[in-house]
Amino acid sequence: MRTTFDFAPLWRSTIGFDHLADLVDSTLRQASEDHYPPYNIERTSEDQYRISLAVAGFGADDIAVTAEQNALTIEGRKPEEAAGEYLYRGIAARPFRRVFNLADYVQVKEASFRDGLLIIEVPEAMKPRRIQIGSGASPSQIEQKKAA
C-alpha cells in the first residue's frame, strides 16, 4: 500500500525541514521490513529518551552501536558456533541491523547491556534558547564598535 502526502502546507511555514519528506518515505519503507529484534522507545523525562532492544542470545561483543549525523545504527552478528543438534530453537540468533533516525539536536549519550537488553540513553542536546535582538546595526558596524 503506497500513500502519497501533500507537504505543501508544511513548506509554507517551516524552514530547514526539506528532508522531512525523505524521512517519512524511508520510514514507510522500513515499516514493511523485518521487526527483529523487538524494541521499546521510552521518554524518561522531558528531554531524554531510552531505546531498549531485546537481544537475547547476543553478548555485548556481538553488537555494534554507531551514532552518525542523524542516525543511530545498531547491528548484531553472532560468531559461527559449533554445530549442535537442536530439538527446538526459539531464541533467534540471526544477524540484524536496526536504524533509528535522530533529529539534528539529539545525541546518543551511552549504551549498556543488562539482562538481555541493549539500553541506549538519548538526551536532547539542545534545548530552546532565547535569541538576543540586536540594535539593527550591520555586522560590519558591530565589528567596528568592537575594534574601537
mmCIF file of N, CA, C and O in Angstrom, residues 30-135:
data_model
loop_
_atom_site.group_PDB
_atom_site.id
_atom_site.type_symbol
_atom_site.label_atom_id
_atom_site.label_comp_id
_atom_site.label_asym_id
_atom_site.label_seq_id
_atom_site.Cartn_x
_atom_site.Cartn_y
_atom_site.Cartn_z
ATOM 1 N N GLN A 30 10.518 1.177 5.699
ATOM 2 C CA GLN A 30 11.007 0.333 6.777
ATOM 3 C C GLN A 30 9.870 -0.364 7.513
ATOM 4 O O GLN A 30 10.068 -1.412 8.099
ATOM 5 N N ALA A 31 8.675 0.198 7.470
ATOM 6 C CA ALA A 31 7.548 -0.386 8.189
ATOM 7 C C ALA A 31 7.215 -1.780 7.693
ATOM 8 O O ALA A 31 6.706 -2.604 8.443
ATOM 9 N N SER A 32 7.509 -2.076 6.431
ATOM 10 C CA SER A 32 7.210 -3.397 5.889
ATOM 11 C C SER A 32 8.375 -4.362 6.066
ATOM 12 O O SER A 32 8.263 -5.527 5.708
ATOM 13 N N GLU A 33 9.492 -3.901 6.600
ATOM 14 C CA GLU A 33 10.666 -4.752 6.776
ATOM 15 C C GLU A 33 10.552 -5.587 8.046
ATOM 16 O O GLU A 33 9.598 -5.486 8.803
ATOM 17 N N ASP A 34 11.564 -6.374 8.284
ATOM 18 C CA ASP A 34 11.648 -7.264 9.432
ATOM 19 C C ASP A 34 11.583 -6.480 10.745
ATOM 20 O O ASP A 34 12.129 -5.395 10.857
ATOM 21 N N HIS A 35 10.916 -7.029 11.730
ATOM 22 C CA HIS A 35 10.757 -6.359 13.021
ATOM 23 C C HIS A 35 11.615 -7.010 14.090
ATOM 24 O O HIS A 35 11.227 -7.064 15.262
ATOM 25 N N TYR A 36 12.777 -7.508 13.716
ATOM 26 C CA TYR A 36 13.679 -8.171 14.652
ATOM 27 C C TYR A 36 14.918 -7.321 14.835
ATOM 28 O O TYR A 36 15.448 -6.820 13.855
ATOM 29 N N PRO A 37 15.392 -7.120 16.004
ATOM 30 C CA PRO A 37 14.857 -7.545 17.298
ATOM 31 C C PRO A 37 13.774 -6.578 17.788
ATOM 32 O O PRO A 37 13.746 -5.416 17.388
ATOM 33 N N PRO A 38 12.913 -7.049 18.675
ATOM 34 C CA PRO A 38 11.889 -6.146 19.213
ATOM 35 C C PRO A 38 12.533 -5.051 20.060
ATOM 36 O O PRO A 38 13.599 -5.257 20.645
ATOM 37 N N TYR A 39 11.894 -3.896 20.107
ATOM 38 C CA TYR A 39 12.471 -2.767 20.846
ATOM 39 C C TYR A 39 11.379 -1.897 21.438
ATOM 40 O O TYR A 39 10.226 -1.950 21.026
ATOM 41 N N ASN A 40 11.781 -1.075 22.410
ATOM 42 C CA ASN A 40 10.921 -0.049 23.008
ATOM 43 C C ASN A 40 11.617 1.293 22.867
ATOM 44 O O ASN A 40 12.844 1.370 22.981
ATOM 45 N N ILE A 41 10.848 2.342 22.669
ATOM 46 C CA ILE A 41 11.358 3.711 22.750
ATOM 47 C C ILE A 41 10.560 4.366 23.857
ATOM 48 O O ILE A 41 9.337 4.437 23.798
ATOM 49 N N GLU A 42 11.273 4.837 24.868
ATOM 50 C CA GLU A 42 10.633 5.364 26.073
ATOM 51 C C GLU A 42 11.104 6.797 26.325
ATOM 52 O O GLU A 42 12.277 7.094 26.182
ATOM 53 N N ARG A 43 10.180 7.659 26.682
ATOM 54 C CA ARG A 43 10.555 9.009 27.107
ATOM 55 C C ARG A 43 10.725 8.952 28.625
ATOM 56 O O ARG A 43 9.757 8.716 29.346
ATOM 57 N N THR A 44 11.947 9.175 29.095
ATOM 58 C CA THR A 44 12.226 9.073 30.520
ATOM 59 C C THR A 44 12.082 10.402 31.237
ATOM 60 O O THR A 44 11.933 10.422 32.459
ATOM 61 N N SER A 45 12.171 11.501 30.528
ATOM 62 C CA SER A 45 11.920 12.828 31.083
ATOM 63 C C SER A 45 11.569 13.740 29.910
ATOM 64 O O SER A 45 11.470 13.287 28.774
ATOM 65 N N GLU A 46 11.422 15.015 30.192
ATOM 66 C CA GLU A 46 11.013 15.951 29.144
ATOM 67 C C GLU A 46 11.993 15.982 27.975
ATOM 68 O O GLU A 46 11.601 16.166 26.834
ATOM 69 N N ASP A 47 13.268 15.788 28.264
ATOM 70 C CA ASP A 47 14.272 15.893 27.211
ATOM 71 C C ASP A 47 15.211 14.682 27.148
ATOM 72 O O ASP A 47 16.339 14.792 26.708
ATOM 73 N N GLN A 48 14.753 13.508 27.581
ATOM 74 C CA GLN A 48 15.565 12.302 27.500
ATOM 75 C C GLN A 48 14.728 11.120 27.039
ATOM 76 O O GLN A 48 13.552 11.009 27.387
ATOM 77 N N TYR A 49 15.378 10.250 26.276
ATOM 78 C CA TYR A 49 14.730 9.063 25.750
ATOM 79 C C TYR A 49 15.600 7.855 26.045
ATOM 80 O O TYR A 49 16.795 7.962 26.257
ATOM 81 N N ARG A 50 14.982 6.677 25.999
ATOM 82 C CA ARG A 50 15.713 5.427 26.176
ATOM 83 C C ARG A 50 15.196 4.438 25.134
ATOM 84 O O ARG A 50 13.996 4.228 25.003
ATOM 85 N N ILE A 51 16.130 3.858 24.383
ATOM 86 C CA ILE A 51 15.802 2.814 23.426
ATOM 87 C C ILE A 51 16.286 1.506 24.027
ATOM 88 O O ILE A 51 17.451 1.390 24.412
ATOM 89 N N SER A 52 15.400 0.518 24.128
ATOM 90 C CA SER A 52 15.758 -0.793 24.667
ATOM 91 C C SER A 52 15.489 -1.839 23.596
ATOM 92 O O SER A 52 14.375 -1.911 23.070
ATOM 93 N N LEU A 53 16.504 -2.643 23.274
ATOM 94 C CA LEU A 53 16.355 -3.719 22.306
ATOM 95 C C LEU A 53 16.500 -5.058 23.010
ATOM 96 O O LEU A 53 17.442 -5.243 23.785
ATOM 97 N N ALA A 54 15.581 -5.981 22.749
ATOM 98 C CA ALA A 54 15.651 -7.316 23.321
ATOM 99 C C ALA A 54 16.587 -8.153 22.443
ATOM 100 O O ALA A 54 16.226 -8.529 21.334
ATOM 101 N N VAL A 55 17.775 -8.400 22.927
ATOM 102 C CA VAL A 55 18.798 -9.099 22.143
ATOM 103 C C VAL A 55 19.251 -10.366 22.858
ATOM 104 O O VAL A 55 20.441 -10.605 23.040
ATOM 105 N N ALA A 56 18.294 -11.184 23.257
ATOM 106 C CA ALA A 56 18.607 -12.441 23.936
ATOM 107 C C ALA A 56 19.498 -13.290 23.041
ATOM 108 O O ALA A 56 19.286 -13.385 21.833
ATOM 109 N N GLY A 57 20.512 -13.891 23.639
ATOM 110 C CA GLY A 57 21.429 -14.738 22.898
ATOM 111 C C GLY A 57 22.638 -14.005 22.362
ATOM 112 O O GLY A 57 23.593 -14.618 21.914
ATOM 113 N N PHE A 58 22.619 -12.677 22.381
ATOM 114 C CA PHE A 58 23.753 -11.882 21.929
ATOM 115 C C PHE A 58 24.521 -11.378 23.139
ATOM 116 O O PHE A 58 23.929 -11.085 24.181
ATOM 117 N N GLY A 59 25.815 -11.238 22.989
ATOM 118 C CA GLY A 59 26.642 -10.633 24.019
ATOM 119 C C GLY A 59 27.018 -9.220 23.605
ATOM 120 O O GLY A 59 26.797 -8.816 22.454
ATOM 121 N N ALA A 60 27.601 -8.473 24.528
ATOM 122 C CA ALA A 60 27.996 -7.092 24.232
ATOM 123 C C ALA A 60 29.002 -7.032 23.083
ATOM 124 O O ALA A 60 29.007 -6.076 22.307
ATOM 125 N N ASP A 61 29.845 -8.054 22.936
ATOM 126 C CA ASP A 61 30.839 -8.067 21.859
ATOM 127 C C ASP A 61 30.226 -8.409 20.503
ATOM 128 O O ASP A 61 30.874 -8.225 19.477
ATOM 129 N N ASP A 62 28.998 -8.899 20.490
ATOM 130 C CA ASP A 62 28.326 -9.272 19.242
ATOM 131 C C ASP A 62 27.545 -8.121 18.633
ATOM 132 O O ASP A 62 26.986 -8.262 17.548
ATOM 133 N N ILE A 63 27.491 -6.977 19.326
ATOM 134 C CA ILE A 63 26.651 -5.854 18.909
ATOM 135 C C ILE A 63 27.507 -4.615 18.693
ATOM 136 O O ILE A 63 28.392 -4.323 19.496
ATOM 137 N N ALA A 64 27.223 -3.890 17.612
ATOM 138 C CA ALA A 64 27.905 -2.622 17.328
ATOM 139 C C ALA A 64 26.867 -1.512 17.305
ATOM 140 O O ALA A 64 25.836 -1.627 16.629
ATOM 141 N N VAL A 65 27.126 -0.434 18.045
ATOM 142 C CA VAL A 65 26.235 0.725 18.086
ATOM 143 C C VAL A 65 27.007 1.897 17.481
ATOM 144 O O VAL A 65 28.079 2.250 17.968
ATOM 145 N N THR A 66 26.456 2.495 16.430
ATOM 146 C CA THR A 66 27.120 3.593 15.738
ATOM 147 C C THR A 66 26.178 4.787 15.653
ATOM 148 O O THR A 66 25.060 4.651 15.166
ATOM 149 N N ALA A 67 26.645 5.928 16.127
ATOM 150 C CA ALA A 67 25.871 7.172 16.026
ATOM 151 C C ALA A 67 26.512 8.025 14.953
ATOM 152 O O ALA A 67 27.668 8.418 15.069
ATOM 153 N N GLU A 68 25.766 8.274 13.889
ATOM 154 C CA GLU A 68 26.239 9.131 12.816
ATOM 155 C C GLU A 68 25.474 10.439 12.892
ATOM 156 O O GLU A 68 24.790 10.682 13.874
ATOM 157 N N GLN A 69 25.531 11.237 11.858
ATOM 158 C CA GLN A 69 24.963 12.577 11.906
ATOM 159 C C GLN A 69 23.508 12.588 12.360
ATOM 160 O O GLN A 69 23.167 13.212 13.342
ATOM 161 N N ASN A 70 22.635 11.926 11.679
ATOM 162 C CA ASN A 70 21.219 11.932 12.064
ATOM 163 C C ASN A 70 20.662 10.520 12.178
ATOM 164 O O ASN A 70 19.472 10.311 12.004
ATOM 165 N N ALA A 71 21.529 9.564 12.479
ATOM 166 C CA ALA A 71 21.066 8.183 12.555
ATOM 167 C C ALA A 71 21.812 7.421 13.634
ATOM 168 O O ALA A 71 22.996 7.638 13.869
ATOM 169 N N LEU A 72 21.100 6.535 14.276
ATOM 170 C CA LEU A 72 21.669 5.604 15.239
ATOM 171 C C LEU A 72 21.505 4.221 14.627
ATOM 172 O O LEU A 72 20.389 3.801 14.321
ATOM 173 N N THR A 73 22.617 3.525 14.398
ATOM 174 C CA THR A 73 22.588 2.213 13.775
ATOM 175 C C THR A 73 23.043 1.173 14.776
ATOM 176 O O THR A 73 24.088 1.332 15.411
ATOM 177 N N ILE A 74 22.260 0.115 14.915
ATOM 178 C CA ILE A 74 22.590 -0.978 15.818
ATOM 179 C C ILE A 74 22.652 -2.242 14.985
ATOM 180 O O ILE A 74 21.672 -2.592 14.306
ATOM 181 N N GLU A 75 23.801 -2.906 15.015
ATOM 182 C CA GLU A 75 23.996 -4.121 14.240
ATOM 183 C C GLU A 75 24.436 -5.237 15.160
ATOM 184 O O GLU A 75 25.252 -5.027 16.058
ATOM 185 N N GLY A 76 23.904 -6.417 14.925
ATOM 186 C CA GLY A 76 24.272 -7.577 15.717
ATOM 187 C C GLY A 76 24.599 -8.747 14.826
ATOM 188 O O GLY A 76 23.931 -8.988 13.824
ATOM 189 N N ARG A 77 25.666 -9.457 15.179
ATOM 190 C CA ARG A 77 26.083 -10.626 14.423
ATOM 191 C C ARG A 77 26.732 -11.603 15.385
ATOM 192 O O ARG A 77 27.684 -11.257 16.065
ATOM 193 N N LYS A 78 26.191 -12.808 15.436
ATOM 194 C CA LYS A 78 26.743 -13.861 16.282
ATOM 195 C C LYS A 78 27.878 -14.550 15.530
ATOM 196 O O LYS A 78 27.759 -14.807 14.342
ATOM 197 N N PRO A 79 28.970 -14.864 16.227
ATOM 198 C CA PRO A 79 30.024 -15.643 15.566
ATOM 199 C C PRO A 79 29.521 -17.059 15.300
ATOM 200 O O PRO A 79 28.597 -17.535 15.965
ATOM 201 N N GLU A 80 30.108 -17.698 14.304
ATOM 202 C CA GLU A 80 29.721 -19.073 13.983
ATOM 203 C C GLU A 80 29.995 -19.956 15.191
ATOM 204 O O GLU A 80 31.056 -19.885 15.800
ATOM 205 N N GLU A 81 29.022 -20.759 15.560
ATOM 206 C CA GLU A 81 29.196 -21.638 16.707
ATOM 207 C C GLU A 81 29.273 -23.084 16.234
ATOM 208 O O GLU A 81 28.883 -23.410 15.118
ATOM 209 N N ALA A 82 29.782 -23.924 17.100
ATOM 210 C CA ALA A 82 29.905 -25.335 16.754
ATOM 211 C C ALA A 82 28.515 -25.902 16.462
ATOM 212 O O ALA A 82 27.544 -25.577 17.127
ATOM 213 N N ALA A 83 28.467 -26.735 15.452
ATOM 214 C CA ALA A 83 27.191 -27.329 15.070
ATOM 215 C C ALA A 83 26.695 -28.231 16.191
ATOM 216 O O ALA A 83 27.416 -29.098 16.670
ATOM 217 N N GLY A 84 25.497 -27.978 16.606
ATOM 218 C CA GLY A 84 24.882 -28.796 17.642
ATOM 219 C C GLY A 84 23.527 -29.252 17.151
ATOM 220 O O GLY A 84 23.015 -28.759 16.142
ATOM 221 N N GLU A 85 22.952 -30.173 17.845
ATOM 222 C CA GLU A 85 21.644 -30.674 17.449
ATOM 223 C C GLU A 85 20.586 -30.025 18.333
ATOM 224 O O GLU A 85 20.553 -30.262 19.537
ATOM 225 N N TYR A 86 19.782 -29.164 17.740
ATOM 226 C CA TYR A 86 18.700 -28.505 18.450
ATOM 227 C C TYR A 86 17.412 -29.262 18.185
ATOM 228 O O TYR A 86 17.085 -29.553 17.031
ATOM 229 N N LEU A 87 16.688 -29.576 19.213
ATOM 230 C CA LEU A 87 15.366 -30.142 19.032
ATOM 231 C C LEU A 87 14.363 -29.044 18.731
ATOM 232 O O LEU A 87 13.405 -29.245 18.003
ATOM 233 N N TYR A 88 14.607 -27.866 19.323
ATOM 234 C CA TYR A 88 13.796 -26.682 19.059
ATOM 235 C C TYR A 88 14.674 -25.469 19.281
ATOM 236 O O TYR A 88 15.390 -25.388 20.278
ATOM 237 N N ARG A 89 14.656 -24.536 18.369
ATOM 238 C CA ARG A 89 15.460 -23.319 18.508
ATOM 239 C C ARG A 89 14.525 -22.118 18.419
ATOM 240 O O ARG A 89 14.183 -21.641 17.343
ATOM 241 N N GLY A 90 14.132 -21.611 19.590
ATOM 242 C CA GLY A 90 13.202 -20.484 19.652
ATOM 243 C C GLY A 90 13.888 -19.154 19.892
ATOM 244 O O GLY A 90 13.274 -18.108 19.737
ATOM 245 N N ILE A 91 15.157 -19.176 20.283
ATOM 246 C CA ILE A 91 15.899 -17.934 20.500
ATOM 247 C C ILE A 91 16.617 -17.595 19.201
ATOM 248 O O ILE A 91 17.532 -18.299 18.782
ATOM 249 N N ALA A 92 16.167 -16.536 18.578
ATOM 250 C CA ALA A 92 16.744 -16.134 17.294
ATOM 251 C C ALA A 92 18.159 -15.613 17.502
ATOM 252 O O ALA A 92 18.435 -14.897 18.459
ATOM 253 N N ALA A 93 19.047 -15.986 16.608
ATOM 254 C CA ALA A 93 20.424 -15.506 16.673
ATOM 255 C C ALA A 93 20.861 -15.032 15.293
ATOM 256 O O ALA A 93 22.042 -15.013 14.998
ATOM 257 N N ARG A 94 19.895 -14.631 14.471
ATOM 258 C CA ARG A 94 20.239 -14.187 13.128
ATOM 259 C C ARG A 94 20.802 -12.766 13.178
ATOM 260 O O ARG A 94 20.489 -11.997 14.088
ATOM 261 N N PRO A 95 21.601 -12.415 12.206
ATOM 262 C CA PRO A 95 22.146 -11.050 12.176
ATOM 263 C C PRO A 95 21.019 -10.032 11.999
ATOM 264 O O PRO A 95 19.986 -10.330 11.388
ATOM 265 N N PHE A 96 21.231 -8.838 12.537
ATOM 266 C CA PHE A 96 20.214 -7.792 12.393
ATOM 267 C C PHE A 96 20.894 -6.449 12.228
ATOM 268 O O PHE A 96 22.053 -6.256 12.565
ATOM 269 N N ARG A 97 20.122 -5.522 11.685
ATOM 270 C CA ARG A 97 20.553 -4.124 11.539
ATOM 271 C C ARG A 97 19.313 -3.268 11.740
ATOM 272 O O ARG A 97 18.343 -3.386 11.005
ATOM 273 N N ARG A 98 19.334 -2.422 12.747
ATOM 274 C CA ARG A 98 18.203 -1.560 13.065
ATOM 275 C C ARG A 98 18.710 -0.112 13.019
ATOM 276 O O ARG A 98 19.715 0.216 13.630
ATOM 277 N N VAL A 99 18.013 0.755 12.295
ATOM 278 C CA VAL A 99 18.415 2.158 12.166
ATOM 279 C C VAL A 99 17.302 3.040 12.719
ATOM 280 O O VAL A 99 16.133 2.874 12.372
ATOM 281 N N PHE A 100 17.682 3.970 13.601
ATOM 282 C CA PHE A 100 16.758 4.951 14.156
ATOM 283 C C PHE A 100 17.173 6.317 13.635
ATOM 284 O O PHE A 100 18.343 6.696 13.731
ATOM 285 N N ASN A 101 16.225 7.073 13.087
ATOM 286 C CA ASN A 101 16.512 8.433 12.630
ATOM 287 C C ASN A 101 16.456 9.367 13.824
ATOM 288 O O ASN A 101 15.539 9.282 14.637
ATOM 289 N N LEU A 102 17.442 10.242 13.924
ATOM 290 C CA LEU A 102 17.529 11.184 15.037
ATOM 291 C C LEU A 102 17.371 12.607 14.529
ATOM 292 O O LEU A 102 17.842 12.938 13.441
ATOM 293 N N ALA A 103 16.748 13.446 15.319
ATOM 294 C CA ALA A 103 16.660 14.872 14.987
ATOM 295 C C ALA A 103 18.056 15.482 15.095
ATOM 296 O O ALA A 103 18.953 14.922 15.714
ATOM 297 N N ASP A 104 18.234 16.646 14.498
ATOM 298 C CA ASP A 104 19.544 17.299 14.487
ATOM 299 C C ASP A 104 20.086 17.563 15.885
ATOM 300 O O ASP A 104 21.278 17.549 16.102
ATOM 301 N N TYR A 105 19.232 17.799 16.848
ATOM 302 C CA TYR A 105 19.667 18.191 18.181
ATOM 303 C C TYR A 105 19.733 17.022 19.163
ATOM 304 O O TYR A 105 19.958 17.226 20.340
ATOM 305 N N VAL A 106 19.544 15.806 18.697
ATOM 306 C CA VAL A 106 19.574 14.638 19.578
ATOM 307 C C VAL A 106 20.916 13.941 19.449
ATOM 308 O O VAL A 106 21.403 13.715 18.343
ATOM 309 N N GLN A 107 21.525 13.623 20.580
ATOM 310 C CA GLN A 107 22.815 12.932 20.601
ATOM 311 C C GLN A 107 22.709 11.695 21.473
ATOM 312 O O GLN A 107 22.006 11.700 22.479
ATOM 313 N N VAL A 108 23.439 10.649 21.100
ATOM 314 C CA VAL A 108 23.458 9.424 21.883
ATOM 315 C C VAL A 108 24.439 9.611 23.029
ATOM 316 O O VAL A 108 25.581 10.010 22.818
ATOM 317 N N LYS A 109 23.989 9.338 24.244
ATOM 318 C CA LYS A 109 24.814 9.554 25.428
ATOM 319 C C LYS A 109 25.617 8.316 25.788
ATOM 320 O O LYS A 109 26.833 8.370 25.918
ATOM 321 N N GLU A 110 24.950 7.176 25.957
ATOM 322 C CA GLU A 110 25.647 5.957 26.352
ATOM 323 C C GLU A 110 24.806 4.745 25.994
ATOM 324 O O GLU A 110 23.617 4.851 25.743
ATOM 325 N N ALA A 111 25.470 3.590 26.006
ATOM 326 C CA ALA A 111 24.783 2.320 25.769
ATOM 327 C C ALA A 111 25.249 1.332 26.831
ATOM 328 O O ALA A 111 26.406 1.350 27.246
ATOM 329 N N SER A 112 24.328 0.499 27.276
ATOM 330 C CA SER A 112 24.674 -0.522 28.263
ATOM 331 C C SER A 112 23.950 -1.814 27.911
ATOM 332 O O SER A 112 22.995 -1.813 27.133
ATOM 333 N N PHE A 113 24.424 -2.900 28.497
ATOM 334 C CA PHE A 113 23.865 -4.219 28.219
ATOM 335 C C PHE A 113 23.503 -4.855 29.546
ATOM 336 O O PHE A 113 24.371 -5.123 30.370
ATOM 337 N N ARG A 114 22.185 -5.031 29.787
ATOM 338 C CA ARG A 114 21.713 -5.602 31.054
ATOM 339 C C ARG A 114 20.574 -6.577 30.806
ATOM 340 O O ARG A 114 19.614 -6.242 30.117
ATOM 341 N N ASP A 115 20.679 -7.736 31.399
ATOM 342 C CA ASP A 115 19.592 -8.725 31.396
ATOM 343 C C ASP A 115 19.045 -9.017 29.993
ATOM 344 O O ASP A 115 17.839 -9.118 29.796
ATOM 345 N N GLY A 116 19.920 -9.128 29.015
ATOM 346 C CA GLY A 116 19.483 -9.430 27.657
ATOM 347 C C GLY A 116 18.920 -8.244 26.906
ATOM 348 O O GLY A 116 18.386 -8.401 25.817
ATOM 349 N N LEU A 117 19.031 -7.050 27.492
ATOM 350 C CA LEU A 117 18.551 -5.834 26.840
ATOM 351 C C LEU A 117 19.721 -4.907 26.546
ATOM 352 O O LEU A 117 20.560 -4.662 27.419
ATOM 353 N N LEU A 118 19.762 -4.386 25.327
ATOM 354 C CA LEU A 118 20.688 -3.322 24.982
ATOM 355 C C LEU A 118 19.941 -2.026 25.240
ATOM 356 O O LEU A 118 18.868 -1.793 24.671
ATOM 357 N N ILE A 119 20.474 -1.182 26.125
ATOM 358 C CA ILE A 119 19.794 0.050 26.518
ATOM 359 C C ILE A 119 20.642 1.234 26.072
ATOM 360 O O ILE A 119 21.821 1.325 26.422
ATOM 361 N N ILE A 120 20.039 2.144 25.317
ATOM 362 C CA ILE A 120 20.736 3.302 24.779
ATOM 363 C C ILE A 120 20.053 4.556 25.298
ATOM 364 O O ILE A 120 18.848 4.739 25.108
ATOM 365 N N GLU A 121 20.826 5.414 25.966
ATOM 366 C CA GLU A 121 20.308 6.671 26.502
ATOM 367 C C GLU A 121 20.486 7.763 25.447
ATOM 368 O O GLU A 121 21.576 7.941 24.909
ATOM 369 N N VAL A 122 19.418 8.500 25.177
ATOM 370 C CA VAL A 122 19.429 9.512 24.129
ATOM 371 C C VAL A 122 18.854 10.817 24.672
ATOM 372 O O VAL A 122 17.645 11.016 24.651
ATOM 373 N N PRO A 123 19.711 11.720 25.191
ATOM 374 C CA PRO A 123 19.193 13.018 25.641
ATOM 375 C C PRO A 123 19.158 14.025 24.496
ATOM 376 O O PRO A 123 19.905 13.908 23.535
ATOM 377 N N GLU A 124 18.279 14.984 24.605
ATOM 378 C CA GLU A 124 18.287 16.092 23.659
ATOM 379 C C GLU A 124 19.458 16.982 24.005
ATOM 380 O O GLU A 124 19.642 17.360 25.156
ATOM 381 N N ALA A 125 20.257 17.317 23.021
ATOM 382 C CA ALA A 125 21.463 18.101 23.273
ATOM 383 C C ALA A 125 21.198 19.598 23.277
ATOM 384 O O ALA A 125 21.992 20.367 23.780
ATOM 385 N N MET A 126 20.094 19.987 22.695
ATOM 386 C CA MET A 126 19.858 21.424 22.571
ATOM 387 C C MET A 126 18.438 21.744 23.001
ATOM 388 O O MET A 126 17.483 21.226 22.445
ATOM 389 N N LYS A 127 18.318 22.544 23.992
ATOM 390 C CA LYS A 127 17.000 22.991 24.429
ATOM 391 C C LYS A 127 16.722 24.355 23.815
ATOM 392 O O LYS A 127 17.646 25.038 23.367
ATOM 393 N N PRO A 128 15.481 24.779 23.807
ATOM 394 C CA PRO A 128 15.192 26.102 23.262
ATOM 395 C C PRO A 128 15.979 27.188 23.994
ATOM 396 O O PRO A 128 16.205 27.096 25.192
ATOM 397 N N ARG A 129 16.424 28.160 23.259
ATOM 398 C CA ARG A 129 17.172 29.264 23.872
ATOM 399 C C ARG A 129 16.640 30.578 23.314
ATOM 400 O O ARG A 129 16.142 30.647 22.211
ATOM 401 N N ARG A 130 16.774 31.594 24.122
ATOM 402 C CA ARG A 130 16.292 32.923 23.732
ATOM 403 C C ARG A 130 17.342 33.578 22.845
ATOM 404 O O ARG A 130 18.525 33.547 23.131
ATOM 405 N N ILE A 131 16.907 34.213 21.773
ATOM 406 C CA ILE A 131 17.791 34.887 20.835
ATOM 407 C C ILE A 131 17.813 36.377 21.167
ATOM 408 O O ILE A 131 16.761 37.016 21.267
ATOM 409 N N GLN A 132 19.004 36.927 21.353
ATOM 410 C CA GLN A 132 19.172 38.348 21.627
ATOM 411 C C GLN A 132 18.879 39.148 20.365
ATOM 412 O O GLN A 132 19.373 38.822 19.290
ATOM 413 N N ILE A 133 18.073 40.181 20.483
ATOM 414 C CA ILE A 133 17.745 41.038 19.346
ATOM 415 C C ILE A 133 18.738 42.181 19.320
ATOM 416 O O ILE A 133 18.910 42.895 20.310
ATOM 417 N N GLY A 134 19.395 42.327 18.167
ATOM 418 C CA GLY A 134 20.422 43.354 18.018
ATOM 419 C C GLY A 134 19.838 44.744 17.839
ATOM 420 O O GLY A 134 18.622 44.939 17.773
ATOM 421 N N SER A 135 20.724 45.725 17.717
ATOM 422 C CA SER A 135 20.309 47.121 17.613
ATOM 423 C C SER A 135 19.938 47.524 16.199
ATOM 424 O O SER A 135 19.548 48.667 15.966
#
